[in-house]
Amino acid sequence: MLSRTKLGVVALALCIALWSLPSVAQSRPEVPRDLRSIVEAKVLSVAVTRFDLPSFHVRGPDGKLLGPEIEMAQQIGRALGVDVEFIDSAESFDTVVDFVAMGRADIGVSKLSQTYNRLKRVRFSEPYVTLRHAFLFNRIAIARAAGGQPPAVVLQKFAGRIGVIAGSAYVDFASRNFPNATVVEARNWDTAIENLLSGRVDVLYRDEFEVRRVLKNKPALNVQLGSAVIVDQNALLSIAICDTCSKLQQFINYHIGMTRGAFTLKGLLNSELGKPVQ
Amino acid sequence: MNAGNDFDTDNSLKALSRSINRPAITLGAIVLALVLGAMRLPFLEYLRPVGDFYIALLQICVLPFLLATIPLAVRSAMAGGSAPGSLRSLLFWALMMLVAVAAVSVIIPSLFFGYASPDEQMITNIGALLGRSAESVDVEFAIDARHGAEITGAAEFAILSFVPTNIFASLSSNDSVRVLVFAAIFGIGMVLTERQSGPFDFRRFAPYPCSLRLDFRLVQPAGADWYRCSRCAAGGATRFGRIYCADAFCLSISGHRSVAVAGGAAALCVRAARIPRQGLWRLAEAGDAWRLHP
């Protein structure tokens, strides 16, 4: 009788133990997304903008993505031994960062500048190229505002209307560096240039490459527009990496270190992929 | 025989030079160049190196010409007592030229664009020209207030920017205006020095060609110190000889050779300045022998 009771207790304990096993498994924390999970999934998902970024990444005639940023992502994929999947539906630069922050992509590559706001949400690699901030300005408007002083004096504490691309890092940069200016956001770069030519804004704020590319591709604009470089402000163009991916960040930094010099201002300006401004 | 051939060659070169350097030929060449340029023939691209070479030859003359002529011009003007007149004349012509250039730059475009309004292609060409002349960007500035003060200051005292802080940097960057200012200051300094210590005799430089060897001294063997010092001292006990001795000593101890060698060389120099010249030339020959077979 006693032995039957003992046997019953042991069986009951065993049942309870077996029943509780799945719940233990369920309560164990999820493995954070990082290099190992990417290698196991055999896919590196890369977010890029839906629009072209001439000299960085563009769509070829067949709709296929081309350009040094695309090559860089593919090189990283090859080094990891995984396939690369491009998610090219981001409407803006900020959306690329959103995709990475929300887990829709592992990394984001689209001429992304590091900013304080973005760094709160994602990691960034070492910069693969550093470009100085620059203005494309209306010569007459700035000369009028200068009133005989050098243009640099006016531009340094600019208080007019600054045009920037909506959802770009330059929205942050403009409000931080030129607090007295009115920031006018344009849908894209071409619209921003139209705004400048029509006098809706006095200057456009972006990096040295884009400013010089505009004047290079359309020399007639040199008559109307001038270019200015801000020597103490740099855009650190980096790869956005998921916030938990510390090992992946290390891996990408190593790759950037090994391929340093692949992106240069001169090379970008002379790139066949820098199509003329419409 | 050889002398006769040299003479003939010399004469024929002079004759060729005279026949080429005629106004009609120069003007004809300019017209031909304009016509060919307007025709834009593809083969003209192959002539570019010749043109570039010629322009480079002209450019290398500019700065040495400025350095050689301006100090002497200032000196002769000041020494001859015609400095005030020259200055007045210079200012007058500078102002006249300024007005003339300004007038031309206003009148010619007004006339030109009055008859032919610029089309898109012309604006593109002008823009390309502007873009090239600016080379990279029109303005550089910093947001940081300290850099900003530099920019403002530089604009307010733009005239001071013509005064060279490093003449060699100005020479290497083809900065003609700064070289011009340096040459003028040098000329004034030369005249003022002369007034204090007598006329300047350029022939004094003649016994010291070895000064030009200074640049190569770091790659010379130690025996070259002896060689150079004895050569210089051979010129006699002059002010330049002593200056050179001090200079050689300083450079020796700052170079890779030992202080002992430098001190010995300098001592030899000082001593050599008092030795008869024949003896010094023998020393120089010994220095040569050591230099060639150290």
mmCIF file with all atom_site columns, N, CA and C in Angstrom, chain B residues 48-62:
data_model
loop_
_atom_site.group_PDB
_atom_site.id
_atom_site.type_symbol
_atom_site.label_atom_id
_atom_site.label_alt_id
_atom_site.label_comp_id
_atom_site.label_asym_id
_atom_site.label_entity_id
_atom_site.label_seq_id
_atom_site.pdbx_PDB_ins_code
_atom_site.Cartn_x
_atom_site.Cartn_y
_atom_site.Cartn_z
_atom_site.occupancy
_atom_site.B_iso_or_equiv
_atom_site.pdbx_formal_charge
_atom_site.auth_seq_id
_atom_site.auth_comp_id
_atom_site.auth_asym_id
_atom_site.auth_atom_id
_atom_site.pdbx_PDB_model_num
ATOM 1  N N  . ARG B 1 48 ? 49.128 70.804 -78.512 1.00 0.00 ? 48 ARG B N  1
ATOM 2  C CA . ARG B 1 48 ? 48.998 71.319 -77.145 1.00 0.00 ? 48 ARG B CA 1
ATOM 3  C C  . ARG B 1 48 ? 50.305 71.234 -76.345 1.00 0.00 ? 48 ARG B C  1
ATOM 4  N N  . PRO B 1 49 ? 51.049 70.090 -76.394 1.00 0.00 ? 49 PRO B N  1
ATOM 5  C CA . PRO B 1 49 ? 52.291 70.043 -75.606 1.00 0.00 ? 49 PRO B CA 1
ATOM 6  C C  . PRO B 1 49 ? 53.277 71.160 -75.969 1.00 0.00 ? 49 PRO B C  1
ATOM 7  N N  . VAL B 1 50 ? 53.309 71.515 -77.286 1.00 0.00 ? 50 VAL B N  1
ATOM 8  C CA . VAL B 1 50 ? 54.229 72.581 -77.707 1.00 0.00 ? 50 VAL B CA 1
ATOM 9  C C  . VAL B 1 50 ? 53.810 73.899 -77.043 1.00 0.00 ? 50 VAL B C  1
ATOM 10 N N  . GLY B 1 51 ? 52.516 74.164 -77.096 1.00 0.00 ? 51 GLY B N  1
ATOM 11 C CA . GLY B 1 51 ? 51.993 75.393 -76.476 1.00 0.00 ? 51 GLY B CA 1
ATOM 12 C C  . GLY B 1 51 ? 52.219 75.402 -74.973 1.00 0.00 ? 51 GLY B C  1
ATOM 13 N N  . ASP B 1 52 ? 51.962 74.253 -74.346 1.00 0.00 ? 52 ASP B N  1
ATOM 14 C CA . ASP B 1 52 ? 52.158 74.165 -72.887 1.00 0.00 ? 52 ASP B CA 1
ATOM 15 C C  . ASP B 1 52 ? 53.618 74.414 -72.527 1.00 0.00 ? 52 ASP B C  1
ATOM 16 N N  . PHE B 1 53 ? 54.510 73.852 -73.361 1.00 0.00 ? 53 PHE B N  1
ATOM 17 C CA . PHE B 1 53 ? 55.946 74.035 -73.119 1.00 0.00 ? 53 PHE B CA 1
ATOM 18 C C  . PHE B 1 53 ? 56.311 75.516 -73.214 1.00 0.00 ? 53 PHE B C  1
ATOM 19 N N  . TYR B 1 54 ? 55.763 76.178 -74.224 1.00 0.00 ? 54 TYR B N  1
ATOM 20 C CA . TYR B 1 54 ? 56.068 77.594 -74.414 1.00 0.00 ? 54 TYR B CA 1
ATOM 21 C C  . TYR B 1 54 ? 55.547 78.425 -73.237 1.00 0.00 ? 54 TYR B C  1
ATOM 22 N N  . ILE B 1 55 ? 54.324 78.124 -72.820 1.00 0.00 ? 55 ILE B N  1
ATOM 23 C CA . ILE B 1 55 ? 53.737 78.866 -71.689 1.00 0.00 ? 55 ILE B CA 1
ATOM 24 C C  . ILE B 1 55 ? 54.558 78.620 -70.419 1.00 0.00 ? 55 ILE B C  1
ATOM 25 N N  . ALA B 1 56 ? 54.999 77.355 -70.243 1.00 0.00 ? 56 ALA B N  1
ATOM 26 C CA . ALA B 1 56 ? 55.811 77.038 -69.060 1.00 0.00 ? 56 ALA B CA 1
ATOM 27 C C  . ALA B 1 56 ? 57.112 77.820 -69.080 1.00 0.00 ? 56 ALA B C  1
ATOM 28 N N  . LEU B 1 57 ? 57.707 77.954 -70.290 1.00 0.00 ? 57 LEU B N  1
ATOM 29 C CA . LEU B 1 57 ? 58.952 78.730 -70.405 1.00 0.00 ? 57 LEU B CA 1
ATOM 30 C C  . LEU B 1 57 ? 58.715 80.193 -70.030 1.00 0.00 ? 57 LEU B C  1
ATOM 31 N N  . LEU B 1 58 ? 57.567 80.712 -70.450 1.00 0.00 ? 58 LEU B N  1
ATOM 32 C CA . LEU B 1 58 ? 57.246 82.101 -70.095 1.00 0.00 ? 58 LEU B CA 1
ATOM 33 C C  . LEU B 1 58 ? 57.045 82.230 -68.587 1.00 0.00 ? 58 LEU B C  1
ATOM 34 N N  . GLN B 1 59 ? 56.327 81.242 -68.027 1.00 0.00 ? 59 GLN B N  1
ATOM 35 C CA . GLN B 1 59 ? 56.008 81.317 -66.596 1.00 0.00 ? 59 GLN B CA 1
ATOM 36 C C  . GLN B 1 59 ? 57.259 81.239 -65.727 1.00 0.00 ? 59 GLN B C  1
ATOM 37 N N  . ILE B 1 60 ? 58.225 80.404 -66.132 1.00 0.00 ? 60 ILE B N  1
ATOM 38 C CA . ILE B 1 60 ? 59.397 80.288 -65.267 1.00 0.00 ? 60 ILE B CA 1
ATOM 39 C C  . ILE B 1 60 ? 60.215 81.574 -65.270 1.00 0.00 ? 60 ILE B C  1
ATOM 40 N N  . CYS B 1 61 ? 59.981 82.409 -66.273 1.00 0.00 ? 61 CYS B N  1
ATOM 41 C CA . CYS B 1 61 ? 60.732 83.678 -66.316 1.00 0.00 ? 61 CYS B CA 1
ATOM 42 C C  . CYS B 1 61 ? 60.146 84.718 -65.366 1.00 0.00 ? 61 CYS B C  1
ATOM 43 N N  . VAL B 1 62 ? 58.841 84.582 -65.064 1.00 0.00 ? 62 VAL B N  1
ATOM 44 C CA . VAL B 1 62 ? 58.153 85.683 -64.386 1.00 0.00 ? 62 VAL B CA 1
ATOM 45 C C  . VAL B 1 62 ? 58.760 85.983 -63.020 1.00 0.00 ? 62 VAL B C  1
#
